[in-house]
Coordinates of N, CA and C in Angstrom, one line a residue:
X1 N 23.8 -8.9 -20.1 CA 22.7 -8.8 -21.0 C 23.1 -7.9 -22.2
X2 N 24.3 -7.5 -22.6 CA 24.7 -7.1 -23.4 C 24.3 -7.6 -25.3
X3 N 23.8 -6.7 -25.7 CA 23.4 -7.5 -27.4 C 21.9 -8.3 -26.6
X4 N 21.2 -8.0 -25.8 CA 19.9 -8.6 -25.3 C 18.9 -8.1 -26.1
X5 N 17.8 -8.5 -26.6 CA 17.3 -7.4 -27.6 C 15.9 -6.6 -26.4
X6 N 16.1 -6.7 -25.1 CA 15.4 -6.2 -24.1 C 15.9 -4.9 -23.8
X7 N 16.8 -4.3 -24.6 CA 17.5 -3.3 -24.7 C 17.9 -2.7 -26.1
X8 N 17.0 -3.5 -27.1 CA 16.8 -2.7 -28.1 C 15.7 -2.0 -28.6
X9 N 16.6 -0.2 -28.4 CA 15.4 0.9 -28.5 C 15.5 1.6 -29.6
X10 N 14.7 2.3 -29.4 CA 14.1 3.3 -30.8 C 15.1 4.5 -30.6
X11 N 15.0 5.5 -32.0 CA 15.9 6.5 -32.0 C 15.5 7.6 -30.9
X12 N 16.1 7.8 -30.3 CA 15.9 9.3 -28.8 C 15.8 8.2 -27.8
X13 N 16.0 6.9 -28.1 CA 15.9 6.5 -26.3 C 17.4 6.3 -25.9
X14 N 18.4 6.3 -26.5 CA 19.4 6.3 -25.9 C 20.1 7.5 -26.2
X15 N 21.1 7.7 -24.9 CA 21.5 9.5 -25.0 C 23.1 8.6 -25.4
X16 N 23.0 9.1 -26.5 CA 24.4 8.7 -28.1 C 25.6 10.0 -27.6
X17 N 25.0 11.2 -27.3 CA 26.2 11.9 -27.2 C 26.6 13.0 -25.7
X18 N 25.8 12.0 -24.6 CA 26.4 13.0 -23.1 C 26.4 11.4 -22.6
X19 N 25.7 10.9 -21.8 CA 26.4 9.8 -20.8 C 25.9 9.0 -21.9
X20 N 25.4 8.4 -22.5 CA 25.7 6.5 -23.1 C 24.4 6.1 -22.6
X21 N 23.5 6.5 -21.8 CA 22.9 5.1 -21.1 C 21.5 5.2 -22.1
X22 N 20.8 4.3 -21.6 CA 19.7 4.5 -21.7 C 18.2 5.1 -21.4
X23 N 17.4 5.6 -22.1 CA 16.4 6.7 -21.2 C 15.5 5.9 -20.9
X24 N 15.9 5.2 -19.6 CA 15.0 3.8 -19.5 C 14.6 3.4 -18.0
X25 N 14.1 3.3 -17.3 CA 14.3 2.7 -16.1 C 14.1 1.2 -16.0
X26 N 14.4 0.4 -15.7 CA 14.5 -0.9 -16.0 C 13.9 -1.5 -14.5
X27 N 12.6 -2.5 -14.9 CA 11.6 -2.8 -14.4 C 12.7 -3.9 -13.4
X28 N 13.3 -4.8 -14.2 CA 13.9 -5.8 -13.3 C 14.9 -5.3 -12.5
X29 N 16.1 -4.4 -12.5 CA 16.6 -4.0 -11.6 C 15.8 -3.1 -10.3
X30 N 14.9 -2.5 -10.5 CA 14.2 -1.8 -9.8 C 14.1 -3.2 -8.4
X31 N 13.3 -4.2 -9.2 CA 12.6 -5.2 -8.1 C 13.9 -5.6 -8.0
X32 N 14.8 -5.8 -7.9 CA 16.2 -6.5 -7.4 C 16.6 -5.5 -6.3
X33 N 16.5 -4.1 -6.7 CA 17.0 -3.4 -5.4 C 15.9 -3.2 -4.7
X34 N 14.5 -3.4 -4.3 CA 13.9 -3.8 -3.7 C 13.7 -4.9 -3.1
X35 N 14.4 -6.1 -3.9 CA 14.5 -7.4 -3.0 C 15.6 -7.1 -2.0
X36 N 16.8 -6.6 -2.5 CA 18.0 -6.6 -1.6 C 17.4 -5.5 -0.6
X37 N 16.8 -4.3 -0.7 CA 16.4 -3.5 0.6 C 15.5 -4.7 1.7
X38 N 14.8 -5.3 1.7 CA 13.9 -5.9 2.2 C 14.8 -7.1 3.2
X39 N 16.3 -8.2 2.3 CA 17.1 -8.2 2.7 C 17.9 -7.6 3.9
X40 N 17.9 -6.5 3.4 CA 19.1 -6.0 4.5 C 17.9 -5.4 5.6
X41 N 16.8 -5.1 5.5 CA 16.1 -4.7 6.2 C 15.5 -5.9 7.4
X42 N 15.6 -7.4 6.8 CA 15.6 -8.1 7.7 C 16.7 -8.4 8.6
X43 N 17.9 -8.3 7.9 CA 19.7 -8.6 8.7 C 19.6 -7.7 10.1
X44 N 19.5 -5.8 9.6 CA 19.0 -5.0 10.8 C 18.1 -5.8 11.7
X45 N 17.2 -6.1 11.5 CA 16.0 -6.5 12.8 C 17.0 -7.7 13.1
X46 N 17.6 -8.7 12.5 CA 17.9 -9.6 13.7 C 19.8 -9.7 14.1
X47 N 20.1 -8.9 13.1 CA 21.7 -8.7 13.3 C 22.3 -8.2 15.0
X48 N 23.1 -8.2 15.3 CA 23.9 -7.9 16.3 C 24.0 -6.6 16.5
X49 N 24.4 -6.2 15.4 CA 24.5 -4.5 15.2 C 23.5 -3.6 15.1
X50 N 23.1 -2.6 16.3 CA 21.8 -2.1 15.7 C 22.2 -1.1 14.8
X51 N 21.2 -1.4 13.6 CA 21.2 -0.7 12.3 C 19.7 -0.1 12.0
X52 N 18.9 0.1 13.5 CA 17.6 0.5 12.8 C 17.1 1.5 12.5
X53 N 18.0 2.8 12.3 CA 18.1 3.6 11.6 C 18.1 3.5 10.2
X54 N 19.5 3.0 10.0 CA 19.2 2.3 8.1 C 18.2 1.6 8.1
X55 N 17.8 0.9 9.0 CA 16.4 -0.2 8.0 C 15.1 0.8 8.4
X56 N 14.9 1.6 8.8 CA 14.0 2.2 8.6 C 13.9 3.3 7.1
X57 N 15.2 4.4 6.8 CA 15.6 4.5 5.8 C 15.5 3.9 4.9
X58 N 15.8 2.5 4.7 CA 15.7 1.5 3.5 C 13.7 0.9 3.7
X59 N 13.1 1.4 4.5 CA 11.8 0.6 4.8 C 10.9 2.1 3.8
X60 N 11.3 3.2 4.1 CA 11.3 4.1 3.2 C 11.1 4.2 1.9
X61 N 12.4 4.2 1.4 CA 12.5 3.6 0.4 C 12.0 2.8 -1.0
X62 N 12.1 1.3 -0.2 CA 10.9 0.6 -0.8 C 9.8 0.7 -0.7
X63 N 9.1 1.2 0.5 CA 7.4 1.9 0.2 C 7.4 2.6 -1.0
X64 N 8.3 3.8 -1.0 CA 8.9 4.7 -2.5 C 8.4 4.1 -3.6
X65 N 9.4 2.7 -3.7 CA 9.5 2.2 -4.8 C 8.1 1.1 -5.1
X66 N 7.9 0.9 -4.6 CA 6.1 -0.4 -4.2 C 5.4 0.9 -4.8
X67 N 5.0 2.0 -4.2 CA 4.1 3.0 -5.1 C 4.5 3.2 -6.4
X68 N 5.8 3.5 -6.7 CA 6.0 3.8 -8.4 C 6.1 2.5 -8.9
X69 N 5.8 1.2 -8.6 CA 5.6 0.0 -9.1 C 5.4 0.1 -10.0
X70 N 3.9 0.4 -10.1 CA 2.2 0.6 -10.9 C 2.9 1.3 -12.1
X71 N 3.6 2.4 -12.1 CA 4.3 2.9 -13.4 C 4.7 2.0 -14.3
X72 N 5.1 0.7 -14.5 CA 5.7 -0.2 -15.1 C 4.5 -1.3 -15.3
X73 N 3.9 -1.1 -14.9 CA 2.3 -2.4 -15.4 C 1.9 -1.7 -16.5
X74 N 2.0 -2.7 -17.6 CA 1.1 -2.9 -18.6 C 0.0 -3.8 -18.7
X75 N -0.9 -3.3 -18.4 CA -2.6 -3.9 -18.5 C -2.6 -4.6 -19.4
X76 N -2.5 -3.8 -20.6 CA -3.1 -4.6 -22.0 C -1.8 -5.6 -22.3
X77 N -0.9 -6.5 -21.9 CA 0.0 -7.4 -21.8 C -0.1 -8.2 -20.2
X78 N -0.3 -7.4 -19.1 CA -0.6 -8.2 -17.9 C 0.6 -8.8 -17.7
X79 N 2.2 -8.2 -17.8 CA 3.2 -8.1 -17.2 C 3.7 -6.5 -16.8
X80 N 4.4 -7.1 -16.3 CA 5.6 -5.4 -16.2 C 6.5 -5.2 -17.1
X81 N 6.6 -3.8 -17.5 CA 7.9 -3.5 -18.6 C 8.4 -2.5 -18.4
X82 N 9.8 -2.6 -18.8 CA 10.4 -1.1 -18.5 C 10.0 0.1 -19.2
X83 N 10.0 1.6 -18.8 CA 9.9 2.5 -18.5 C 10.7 3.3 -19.7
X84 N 10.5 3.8 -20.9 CA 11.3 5.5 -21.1 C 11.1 6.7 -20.3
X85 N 11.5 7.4 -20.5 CA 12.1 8.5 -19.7 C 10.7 9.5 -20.4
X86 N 9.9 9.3 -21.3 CA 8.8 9.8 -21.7 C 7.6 9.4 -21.6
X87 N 7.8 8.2 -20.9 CA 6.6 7.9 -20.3 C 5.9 6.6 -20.6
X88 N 6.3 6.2 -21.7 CA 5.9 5.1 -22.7 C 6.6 3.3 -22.1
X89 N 5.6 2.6 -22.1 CA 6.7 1.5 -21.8 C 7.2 0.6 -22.9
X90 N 8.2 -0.1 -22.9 CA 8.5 -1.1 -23.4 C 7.8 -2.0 -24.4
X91 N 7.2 -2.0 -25.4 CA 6.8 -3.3 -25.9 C 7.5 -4.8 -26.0
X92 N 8.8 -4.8 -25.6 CA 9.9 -5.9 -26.1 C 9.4 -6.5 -24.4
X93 N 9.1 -8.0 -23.9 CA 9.2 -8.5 -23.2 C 10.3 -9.5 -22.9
X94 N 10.9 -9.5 -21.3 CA 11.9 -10.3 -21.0 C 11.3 -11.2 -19.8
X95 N 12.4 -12.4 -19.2 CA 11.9 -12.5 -18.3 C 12.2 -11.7 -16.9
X96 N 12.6 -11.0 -16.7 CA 12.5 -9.5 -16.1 C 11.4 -9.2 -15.9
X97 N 10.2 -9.2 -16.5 CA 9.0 -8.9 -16.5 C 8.0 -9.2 -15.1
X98 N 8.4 -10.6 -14.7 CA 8.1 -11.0 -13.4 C 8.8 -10.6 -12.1
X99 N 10.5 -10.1 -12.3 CA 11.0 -9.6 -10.9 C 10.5 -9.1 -9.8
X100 N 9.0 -8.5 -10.7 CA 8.5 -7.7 -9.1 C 7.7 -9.1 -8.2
X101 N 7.4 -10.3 -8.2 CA 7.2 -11.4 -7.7 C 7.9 -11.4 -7.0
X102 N 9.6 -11.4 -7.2 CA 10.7 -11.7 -5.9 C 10.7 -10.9 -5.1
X103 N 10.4 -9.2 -5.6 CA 10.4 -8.7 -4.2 C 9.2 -7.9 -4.1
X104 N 8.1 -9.3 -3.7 CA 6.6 -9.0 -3.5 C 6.0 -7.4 -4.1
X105 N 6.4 -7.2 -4.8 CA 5.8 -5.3 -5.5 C 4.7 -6.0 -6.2
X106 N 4.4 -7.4 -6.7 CA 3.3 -7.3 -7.7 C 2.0 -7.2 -6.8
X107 N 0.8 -6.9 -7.0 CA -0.8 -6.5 -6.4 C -1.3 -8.3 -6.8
X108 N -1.9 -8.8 -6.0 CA -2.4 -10.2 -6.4 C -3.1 -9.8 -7.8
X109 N -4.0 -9.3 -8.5 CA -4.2 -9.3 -9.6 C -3.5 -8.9 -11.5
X110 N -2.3 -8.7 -10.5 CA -1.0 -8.6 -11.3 C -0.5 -9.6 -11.2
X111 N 0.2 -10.4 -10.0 CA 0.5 -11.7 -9.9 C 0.1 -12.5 -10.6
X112 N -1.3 -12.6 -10.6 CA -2.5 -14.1 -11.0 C -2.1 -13.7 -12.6
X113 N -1.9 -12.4 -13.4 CA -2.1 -12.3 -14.9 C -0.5 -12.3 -15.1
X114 N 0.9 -12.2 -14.5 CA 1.5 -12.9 -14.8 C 1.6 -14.1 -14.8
X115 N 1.1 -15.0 -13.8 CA 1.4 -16.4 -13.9 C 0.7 -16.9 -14.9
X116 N -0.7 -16.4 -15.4 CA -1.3 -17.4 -16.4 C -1.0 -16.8 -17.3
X117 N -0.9 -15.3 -17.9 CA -0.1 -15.2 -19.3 C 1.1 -15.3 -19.4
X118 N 1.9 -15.4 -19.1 CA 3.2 -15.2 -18.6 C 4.1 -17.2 -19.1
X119 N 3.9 -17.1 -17.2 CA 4.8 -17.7 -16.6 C 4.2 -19.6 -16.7
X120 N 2.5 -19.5 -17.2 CA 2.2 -21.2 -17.5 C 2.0 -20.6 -18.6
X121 N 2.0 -20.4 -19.5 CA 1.7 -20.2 -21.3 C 3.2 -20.5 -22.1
X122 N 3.0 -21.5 -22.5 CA 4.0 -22.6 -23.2 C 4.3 -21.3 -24.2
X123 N 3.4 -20.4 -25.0 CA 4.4 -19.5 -25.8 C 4.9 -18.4 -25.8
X124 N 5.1 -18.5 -24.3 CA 5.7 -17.1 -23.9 C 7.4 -17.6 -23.5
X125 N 8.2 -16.8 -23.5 CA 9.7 -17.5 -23.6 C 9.8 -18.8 -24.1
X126 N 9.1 -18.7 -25.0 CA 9.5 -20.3 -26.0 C 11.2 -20.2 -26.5
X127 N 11.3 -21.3 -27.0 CA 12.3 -22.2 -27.6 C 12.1 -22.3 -29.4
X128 N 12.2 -21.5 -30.2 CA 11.6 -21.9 -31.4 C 12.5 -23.3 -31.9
X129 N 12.0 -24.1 -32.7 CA 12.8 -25.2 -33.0 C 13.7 -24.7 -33.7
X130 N 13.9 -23.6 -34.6 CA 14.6 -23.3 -35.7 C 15.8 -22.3 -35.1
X131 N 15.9 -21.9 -33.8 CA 16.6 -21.0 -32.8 C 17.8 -21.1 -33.3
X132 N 18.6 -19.7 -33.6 CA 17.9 -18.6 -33.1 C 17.3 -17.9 -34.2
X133 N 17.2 -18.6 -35.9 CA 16.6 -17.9 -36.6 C 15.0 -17.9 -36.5
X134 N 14.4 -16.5 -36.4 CA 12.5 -17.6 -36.5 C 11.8 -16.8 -35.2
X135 N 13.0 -16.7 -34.2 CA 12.2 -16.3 -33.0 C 11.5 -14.8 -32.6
X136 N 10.2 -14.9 -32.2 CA 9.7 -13.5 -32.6 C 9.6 -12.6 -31.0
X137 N 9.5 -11.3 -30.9 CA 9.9 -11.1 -29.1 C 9.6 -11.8 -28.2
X138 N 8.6 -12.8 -28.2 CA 7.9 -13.2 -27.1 C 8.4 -14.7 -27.2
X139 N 9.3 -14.9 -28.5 CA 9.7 -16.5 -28.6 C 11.1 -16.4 -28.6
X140 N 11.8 -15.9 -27.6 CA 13.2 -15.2 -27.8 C 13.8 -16.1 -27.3
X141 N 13.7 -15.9 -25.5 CA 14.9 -16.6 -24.5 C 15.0 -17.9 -24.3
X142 N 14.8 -18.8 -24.9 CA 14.8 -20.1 -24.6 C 14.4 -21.2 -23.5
X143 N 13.4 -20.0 -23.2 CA 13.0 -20.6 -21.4 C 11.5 -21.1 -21.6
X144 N 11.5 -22.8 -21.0 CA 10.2 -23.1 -21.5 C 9.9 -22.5 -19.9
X145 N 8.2 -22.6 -20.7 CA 7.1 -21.8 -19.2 C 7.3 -23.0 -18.4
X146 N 6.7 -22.9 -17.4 CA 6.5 -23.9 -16.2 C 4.9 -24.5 -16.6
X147 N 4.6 -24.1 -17.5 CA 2.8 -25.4 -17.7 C 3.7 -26.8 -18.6

């Protein structure tokens, strides 16, 4: 995702001169390591090896992480966005925005307002004809919706 503009931030959100990263927490990796806990949390329950010490550990965890979900919902857009380190989220939308679907974190009334603004609305990850000059945040990735 390198050059992604889902990672283009304002001045003070990246730390330029101690580690590099971003003052960010990123909504879609979040739900990925909560899909993979939930994963390995099933392997434990039916694996060979008892591991149910770690899966309870990891059951942990993602409760953790299912509560600070809600941190990352933006109401007034009715997706998820990432997080600065000040508290403010994201205005730039990716399809990232939906990962908490894959690993069930979204609340059904979060679900139902990503799928109709989102995920069936023809101009959300549009395609501009004129790509890639023209495209505005929400007309970036070239992913048509599923309506």
């Amino acid at each position: 995702l390198d050059n992604s503009p889902m990672y283009d931030v304002g001045e003070g959100e990246f730390d330029a001169q101690g580690s590099h990263h971003l003052r960010m927490a990123d909504v879609g990796q979040t739900a990925l390591v909560m899909a993979e806990a939930e994963a390995l949390i099933e392997l434990a329950r039916v694996g060979a090896v008892d591991r149910q010490q770690e899966a309870a550990e990891l059951r942990r965890r993602v409760t953790a992480m299912q509560k600070a979900m809600g941190l990352f919902w933006d109401s007034e857009e009715g997706a998820f966005a990432n997080r600065f380190a000040n508290g403010t989220l994201h205005r730039r939308r990716s399809p990232t925005c939906v990962y908490p679907l894959l690993a069930g974190a979204a609340e059904a009334p979060q679900a139902e307002a990503l799928a109709q603004r989102w995920l069936l609305n023809a101009s959300r990850f549009c395609l501009n004809p004129q790509w890639p000059r023209g495209n505005t945040d929400v007309c970036y990735w070239g992913l048509p919706s599923i309506s």
